Amino acid sequence: MKGPLLLLLTVWLYTQYGDCAALSSCSYPPSKWCSSLEAAVQCGVLKECLLSNFTKSHQKVDTVEVGLYYESLCPGCRQFLSLMLFPTWVMLGDIMDVKLVPYGNAQTCLLHMTGAAFPVIFCMESSGDVIKMAKNCMEVYAPDLKWESLMGCVNGDQGMQLMHQNALATQGLKPPHEYVPWVTINGEHTDELQDKAMDSLYTLVCSMYKGPKIPACGQSQKAYKSYCNKE
Ligand SMILES: *[C@@H]1O[C@H](CO)[C@@H](O)[C@H](O)[C@H]1NC(C)=O
């Protein structure tokens, strides 16, 4: 019952406000246009926002979850995270969720303390020195998070508890993990999925995604592949 009602309300709002929206001044930056009904109406983009919100909500349902169990200092893990997982997430973030389960206090605490943990972790893993760069990476990608509070977590009970939780999650894997990086797709691990993820995670995520088509999985996917396969 909720759906049709919302649609009716939408149509009504649109007919009421849609046409004059362009006349009134829009005081929101583009990034906030869809943040509320009011903003969308004021900026004359209600129809577009409703459509985009609808598409997004469907993408959420079909989102592919990529899990990575890894050790923050293992070279193969660093390579996969920085050369495969992060770039794929940048391109396909709309249709994939990343679940990081690190063995390493600093990253575990980061994940707990900031929504911007992945860029910070990418920055650390792709740098020359994972530990030394942590502070710089945080200053760039999570400036609101204080270094002291991160260290408080890392050296305190909370860090221990979080690490313990990750250890349990890793021990509980079925099948049990035999190496790192260990990849799961929607919670599942098979040799085939692992091989495909290592080979081209981008292609794998696009092929696993069952929601409405997105441009990144169409044309540009081919471009991405041929570009990367070029000798
Ligand atoms: C779009 O979705 C966001 C987040 O769910 C919501 O807060 C916002 O009001 C929606 N915008 C419109 C125009 O419906």
Short mmCIF file of C-alpha atoms and ligand atoms in Angstrom, two decimals:
data_model
loop_
_atom_site.label_atom_id
_atom_site.label_comp_id
_atom_site.label_asym_id
_atom_site.label_seq_id
_atom_site.Cartn_x
_atom_site.Cartn_y
_atom_site.Cartn_z
CA MET A 1 0.00 0.00 0.00
CA LYS A 2 2.87 2.36 0.75
CA GLY A 3 4.24 2.34 -2.81
CA PRO A 4 1.16 3.63 -4.66
CA LEU A 5 0.53 6.25 -1.98
CA LEU A 6 4.04 7.55 -2.26
CA LEU A 7 3.71 7.64 -6.01
CA LEU A 8 0.47 9.62 -5.77
CA LEU A 9 2.04 12.07 -3.37
CA THR A 10 5.00 12.37 -5.69
CA VAL A 11 2.88 13.07 -8.73
CA TRP A 12 0.90 15.62 -6.76
CA LEU A 13 4.01 17.32 -5.47
CA TYR A 14 5.45 17.34 -8.93
CA THR A 15 2.41 18.91 -10.52
CA GLN A 16 2.20 21.43 -7.70
CA TYR A 17 5.81 22.44 -7.60
CA GLY A 18 7.54 20.92 -10.63
CA ASP A 19 6.98 23.72 -13.07
CA CYS A 20 7.66 26.70 -10.89
CA ALA A 21 10.75 25.14 -9.37
CA ALA A 22 12.98 26.60 -12.05
CA LEU A 23 11.76 30.08 -11.16
CA SER A 24 12.60 29.92 -7.48
CA SER A 25 16.24 30.10 -6.54
CA CYS A 26 18.07 26.92 -5.64
CA SER A 27 20.21 27.39 -2.58
CA TYR A 28 21.65 23.86 -2.48
CA PRO A 29 24.93 22.70 -4.01
CA PRO A 30 24.43 19.96 -6.67
CA SER A 31 25.65 17.27 -4.27
CA LYS A 32 22.68 18.06 -1.99
CA TRP A 33 19.95 18.34 -4.60
CA CYS A 34 18.54 14.93 -3.84
CA SER A 35 19.15 15.09 -0.09
CA SER A 36 15.55 15.99 0.69
CA LEU A 37 12.21 16.41 -1.02
CA GLU A 38 12.36 20.11 -0.29
CA ALA A 39 15.76 20.54 -1.90
CA ALA A 40 14.73 18.55 -4.95
CA VAL A 41 11.59 20.65 -5.39
CA GLN A 42 13.41 23.91 -4.87
CA CYS A 43 16.09 23.00 -7.39
CA GLY A 44 13.61 21.67 -9.95
CA VAL A 45 15.04 18.16 -10.05
CA LEU A 46 12.34 16.23 -8.21
CA LYS A 47 11.65 13.79 -11.03
CA GLU A 48 15.34 13.09 -11.55
CA CYS A 49 15.92 12.59 -7.83
CA LEU A 50 13.02 10.23 -7.39
CA LEU A 51 14.21 8.20 -10.34
CA SER A 52 17.78 8.18 -9.12
CA ASN A 53 16.67 7.25 -5.58
CA PHE A 54 14.54 4.45 -6.97
CA THR A 55 17.44 3.08 -9.01
CA LYS A 56 19.75 3.37 -6.02
CA SER A 57 17.39 1.51 -3.72
CA HIS A 58 17.22 -1.32 -6.23
CA GLN A 59 20.97 -1.36 -6.59
CA LYS A 60 21.21 -1.71 -2.81
CA VAL A 61 19.13 -4.87 -2.85
CA ASP A 62 21.30 -6.48 -5.50
CA THR A 63 24.62 -5.15 -4.25
CA VAL A 64 27.49 -7.62 -4.51
CA GLU A 65 29.37 -8.00 -1.25
CA VAL A 66 33.09 -8.57 -1.62
CA GLY A 67 34.75 -9.78 1.57
CA LEU A 68 38.49 -9.65 2.06
CA TYR A 69 40.25 -11.49 4.86
CA TYR A 70 43.84 -10.38 4.94
CA GLU A 71 46.92 -9.42 6.90
CA SER A 72 47.83 -5.79 6.61
CA LEU A 73 51.51 -6.50 5.91
CA CYS A 74 51.32 -9.48 3.55
CA PRO A 75 52.62 -8.47 0.09
CA GLY A 76 49.97 -10.40 -1.85
CA CYS A 77 47.25 -8.79 0.27
CA ARG A 78 48.65 -5.32 -0.28
CA GLN A 79 48.83 -5.92 -3.99
CA PHE A 80 45.27 -7.21 -4.27
CA LEU A 81 43.83 -4.49 -2.09
CA SER A 82 45.54 -1.58 -3.78
CA LEU A 83 45.64 -2.75 -7.41
CA MET A 84 42.39 -4.69 -7.66
CA LEU A 85 39.91 -4.17 -4.86
CA PHE A 86 40.17 -0.43 -4.37
CA PRO A 87 40.10 0.58 -8.07
CA THR A 88 37.15 -1.76 -8.63
CA TRP A 89 35.31 -0.21 -5.71
CA VAL A 90 35.97 3.29 -7.05
CA MET A 91 34.40 2.29 -10.35
CA LEU A 92 31.63 0.00 -9.10
CA GLY A 93 30.91 1.44 -5.65
CA ASP A 94 27.22 1.81 -6.56
CA ILE A 95 26.76 -1.93 -6.91
CA MET A 96 29.30 -3.38 -4.51
CA ASP A 97 29.97 -3.36 -0.79
CA VAL A 98 33.39 -4.10 0.56
CA LYS A 99 33.79 -5.96 3.82
CA LEU A 100 37.34 -5.78 5.09
CA VAL A 101 38.44 -8.19 7.79
CA PRO A 102 42.05 -7.28 8.48
CA TYR A 103 44.53 -8.87 10.82
CA GLY A 104 46.25 -5.71 12.05
CA ASN A 105 45.20 -3.45 14.92
CA ALA A 106 45.38 -0.06 13.24
CA GLN A 107 43.15 -0.99 10.30
CA THR A 108 40.67 -2.81 12.47
CA CYS A 109 40.30 0.29 14.64
CA LEU A 110 40.08 2.54 11.57
CA LEU A 111 37.19 0.49 10.21
CA HIS A 112 35.42 0.86 13.51
CA MET A 113 36.07 4.58 13.90
CA THR A 114 35.49 6.16 10.49
CA GLY A 115 33.32 5.73 7.44
CA ALA A 116 36.32 6.75 5.34
CA ALA A 117 38.43 3.78 6.45
CA PHE A 118 38.79 2.19 3.01
CA PRO A 119 40.56 5.16 1.36
CA VAL A 120 42.85 5.44 4.40
CA ILE A 121 43.64 1.72 4.25
CA PHE A 122 44.20 1.88 0.48
CA CYS A 123 46.57 4.79 1.04
CA MET A 124 48.50 2.80 3.67
CA GLU A 125 48.65 -0.44 1.69
CA SER A 126 49.79 1.24 -1.52
CA SER A 127 52.52 3.25 0.18
CA GLY A 128 56.12 2.25 0.81
CA ASP A 129 55.57 1.71 4.53
CA VAL A 130 52.15 0.62 5.73
CA ILE A 131 52.63 1.59 9.38
CA LYS A 132 54.66 4.76 8.94
CA MET A 133 52.21 6.21 6.45
CA ALA A 134 49.13 5.62 8.59
CA LYS A 135 49.18 9.08 10.12
CA ASN A 136 49.67 10.92 6.82
CA CYS A 137 46.98 8.86 5.14
CA MET A 138 44.56 9.64 7.93
CA GLU A 139 45.27 13.35 7.73
CA VAL A 140 44.37 13.30 4.05
CA TYR A 141 41.38 10.95 3.98
CA ALA A 142 39.91 11.13 7.48
CA PRO A 143 40.95 14.56 8.80
CA ASP A 144 38.20 14.55 11.42
CA LEU A 145 39.60 11.49 13.13
CA LYS A 146 42.27 12.28 15.70
CA TRP A 147 45.47 10.29 15.66
CA GLU A 148 45.36 10.08 19.48
CA SER A 149 41.92 8.50 19.48
CA LEU A 150 43.03 5.93 16.90
CA MET A 151 46.05 5.10 19.04
CA GLY A 152 43.78 4.89 22.07
CA CYS A 153 41.82 2.19 20.27
CA VAL A 154 44.90 0.41 18.93
CA ASN A 155 46.61 0.19 22.31
CA GLY A 156 43.52 -0.30 24.43
CA ASP A 157 40.88 -2.89 25.21
CA GLN A 158 38.73 -1.87 22.29
CA GLY A 159 41.47 -2.68 19.79
CA MET A 160 41.95 -6.07 21.44
CA GLN A 161 38.24 -6.80 21.29
CA LEU A 162 37.95 -5.77 17.66
CA MET A 163 40.93 -7.92 16.74
CA HIS A 164 39.39 -10.80 18.61
CA GLN A 165 36.13 -10.38 16.69
CA ASN A 166 38.05 -10.45 13.41
CA ALA A 167 39.97 -13.52 14.52
CA LEU A 168 36.68 -15.28 15.30
CA ALA A 169 35.16 -14.23 11.96
CA THR A 170 38.26 -15.54 10.18
CA GLN A 171 38.28 -18.81 12.14
CA GLY A 172 34.58 -19.25 11.41
CA LEU A 173 35.04 -19.17 7.64
CA LYS A 174 33.55 -22.11 5.75
CA PRO A 175 35.50 -23.53 4.07
CA PRO A 176 38.33 -22.61 6.47
CA HIS A 177 40.80 -20.22 4.92
CA GLU A 178 44.08 -21.66 3.70
CA TYR A 179 45.86 -18.50 2.66
CA VAL A 180 45.50 -14.73 2.47
CA PRO A 181 44.18 -12.69 0.79
CA TRP A 182 41.01 -14.79 1.09
CA VAL A 183 38.09 -13.48 -0.93
CA THR A 184 34.39 -14.11 -0.37
CA ILE A 185 31.61 -13.05 -2.71
CA ASN A 186 28.27 -12.60 -0.96
CA GLY A 187 29.74 -14.57 1.91
CA GLU A 188 30.78 -17.49 -0.27
CA HIS A 189 34.25 -18.74 -1.09
CA THR A 190 35.16 -21.18 -3.85
CA ASP A 191 38.39 -21.72 -5.78
CA GLU A 192 36.63 -20.48 -8.89
CA LEU A 193 35.42 -17.24 -7.28
CA GLN A 194 38.84 -16.65 -5.78
CA ASP A 195 40.57 -17.16 -9.13
CA LYS A 196 38.13 -14.90 -10.92
CA ALA A 197 38.50 -12.22 -8.26
CA MET A 198 42.29 -12.33 -8.56
CA ASP A 199 42.09 -12.27 -12.33
CA SER A 200 39.56 -9.46 -12.76
CA LEU A 201 37.40 -8.52 -9.83
CA TYR A 202 35.76 -5.89 -11.99
CA THR A 203 34.43 -8.45 -14.46
CA LEU A 204 33.38 -10.76 -11.62
CA VAL A 205 31.38 -8.10 -9.78
CA CYS A 206 29.64 -6.99 -12.97
CA SER A 207 28.75 -10.60 -13.80
CA MET A 208 27.46 -11.31 -10.27
CA TYR A 209 25.35 -8.15 -10.14
CA LYS A 210 21.74 -8.90 -11.00
CA GLY A 211 20.23 -5.43 -10.58
CA PRO A 212 19.42 -2.81 -13.21
CA LYS A 213 22.27 -2.32 -15.67
CA ILE A 214 24.77 0.40 -14.90
CA PRO A 215 26.98 2.12 -17.49
CA ALA A 216 30.17 1.05 -15.69
CA CYS A 217 29.34 -2.59 -16.46
CA GLY A 218 28.59 -1.90 -20.11
CA GLN A 219 30.82 -0.15 -22.60
CA SER A 220 33.41 1.09 -20.19
CA GLN A 221 33.95 -2.41 -18.86
CA LYS A 222 35.25 -3.42 -22.28
CA ALA A 223 37.37 -0.32 -22.46
CA TYR A 224 38.77 -1.07 -19.02
CA LYS A 225 39.61 -4.64 -19.96
CA SER A 226 41.21 -3.94 -23.29
CA TYR A 227 43.15 -1.08 -21.77
CA CYS A 228 44.49 -3.29 -19.01
CA ASN A 229 45.23 -6.25 -21.28
CA LYS A 230 47.24 -4.17 -23.70
CA GLU A 231 50.86 -5.30 -23.93
C1 LIG B 1 16.49 10.30 -1.70
O1 LIG B 1 16.98 9.37 -0.75
C2 LIG B 1 17.53 9.97 0.40
C3 LIG B 1 18.20 8.89 1.22
O2 LIG B 1 17.42 7.75 1.31
C4 LIG B 1 16.42 10.70 1.16
O3 LIG B 1 16.89 11.26 2.35
C5 LIG B 1 15.88 11.78 0.25
O4 LIG B 1 14.80 12.46 0.86
C6 LIG B 1 15.42 11.20 -1.08
N1 LIG B 1 15.14 12.31 -1.99
C7 LIG B 1 13.97 12.45 -2.58
C8 LIG B 1 13.82 13.62 -3.46
O5 LIG B 1 13.04 11.66 -2.42
#
